[in-house]
Amino acid sequence: MTEERVIKKYANRRLYDATASRHVTLDDLRKLIVSGAKIKVVEDKSGEDITRSILLQIIADQEQFGQPILSTQTLETII
């Protein structure tokens, strides 16, 4: 079973992966998820879990700049 990787989001909007000891981008997180890693993103100061928000950002970036992953029908269903 894969251990959950905690990613911290700092006030300057940078994301930090403590496991890899480096700053990461949304694309880095997407690649981690595709490779099977489980992630949890938390606000550094409050400790609030913002994973859902970050996952939605990753999907939005993929839809806007990469290969679209959701059909129009799927988006309409979600809405």
CSV table of C-alpha atoms in Angstrom, one decimal:
chain,number,residue,atom,x,y,z
A,1,MET,CA,0.0,0.0,0.0
A,2,THR,CA,1.3,3.4,-1.0
A,3,GLU,CA,1.8,5.9,1.8
A,4,GLU,CA,0.2,9.3,1.4
A,5,ARG,CA,2.6,12.1,0.5
A,6,VAL,CA,1.9,15.3,2.3
A,7,ILE,CA,2.4,18.4,0.2
A,8,LYS,CA,2.5,21.8,1.9
A,9,LYS,CA,1.2,24.9,0.3
A,10,TYR,CA,2.8,28.1,1.5
A,11,ALA,CA,1.5,31.6,1.6
A,12,ASN,CA,3.5,32.5,-1.5
A,13,ARG,CA,1.5,29.7,-3.4
A,14,ARG,CA,4.5,27.4,-3.7
A,15,LEU,CA,4.0,23.7,-3.1
A,16,TYR,CA,6.6,21.7,-1.2
A,17,ASP,CA,6.9,17.9,-1.2
A,18,ALA,CA,8.6,17.0,2.1
A,19,THR,CA,9.3,13.4,1.0
A,20,ALA,CA,11.3,14.6,-2.0
A,21,SER,CA,12.6,17.7,-0.2
A,22,ARG,CA,11.8,20.0,-3.1
A,23,HIS,CA,9.2,22.5,-4.4
A,24,VAL,CA,6.8,21.0,-6.9
A,25,THR,CA,4.4,22.2,-9.6
A,26,LEU,CA,0.9,21.2,-10.3
A,27,ASP,CA,2.3,19.2,-13.2
A,28,ASP,CA,4.6,17.4,-10.9
A,29,LEU,CA,1.7,16.5,-8.7
A,30,ARG,CA,-0.3,15.3,-11.7
A,31,LYS,CA,2.6,13.0,-12.6
A,32,LEU,CA,2.8,11.6,-9.0
A,33,ILE,CA,-0.9,10.8,-9.1
A,34,VAL,CA,-0.7,9.2,-12.5
A,35,SER,CA,2.2,7.0,-11.2
A,36,GLY,CA,-0.1,5.8,-8.4
A,37,ALA,CA,1.0,8.0,-5.5
A,38,LYS,CA,-1.6,9.2,-3.0
A,39,ILE,CA,-1.2,12.9,-2.0
A,40,LYS,CA,-2.6,15.2,0.6
A,41,VAL,CA,-2.2,18.9,0.3
A,42,VAL,CA,-2.4,21.1,3.4
A,43,GLU,CA,-2.1,24.8,4.0
A,44,ASP,CA,1.2,25.4,5.9
A,45,LYS,CA,-0.1,27.8,8.5
A,46,SER,CA,-3.6,26.4,9.3
A,47,GLY,CA,-3.0,22.7,8.4
A,48,GLU,CA,-6.3,22.8,6.4
A,49,ASP,CA,-6.7,20.0,3.9
A,50,ILE,CA,-7.0,21.6,0.5
A,51,THR,CA,-6.4,18.5,-1.6
A,52,ARG,CA,-9.8,18.7,-3.4
A,53,SER,CA,-9.0,22.3,-4.5
A,54,ILE,CA,-5.6,21.4,-5.8
A,55,LEU,CA,-7.0,18.3,-7.7
A,56,LEU,CA,-9.5,20.6,-9.3
A,57,GLN,CA,-6.7,23.0,-10.3
A,58,ILE,CA,-4.8,20.1,-11.9
A,59,ILE,CA,-7.9,19.1,-13.9
A,60,ALA,CA,-8.5,22.7,-15.0
A,61,ASP,CA,-4.9,23.1,-16.1
A,62,GLN,CA,-5.1,19.8,-18.0
A,63,GLU,CA,-8.3,20.9,-19.7
A,64,GLN,CA,-7.0,24.3,-20.6
A,65,PHE,CA,-3.4,23.6,-21.6
A,66,GLY,CA,-3.1,19.9,-22.2
A,67,GLN,CA,-5.1,17.0,-23.6
A,68,PRO,CA,-8.7,17.5,-22.4
A,69,ILE,CA,-9.8,14.7,-20.1
A,70,LEU,CA,-13.5,15.4,-19.6
A,71,SER,CA,-16.1,15.4,-22.4
A,72,THR,CA,-18.6,18.2,-22.6
A,73,GLN,CA,-21.3,15.7,-21.6
A,74,THR,CA,-19.4,14.7,-18.5
A,75,LEU,CA,-18.9,18.4,-17.5
A,76,GLU,CA,-22.6,19.0,-18.0
A,77,THR,CA,-23.4,16.0,-15.8
A,78,ILE,CA,-21.1,17.2,-13.1
A,79,ILE,CA,-22.8,20.7,-13.2
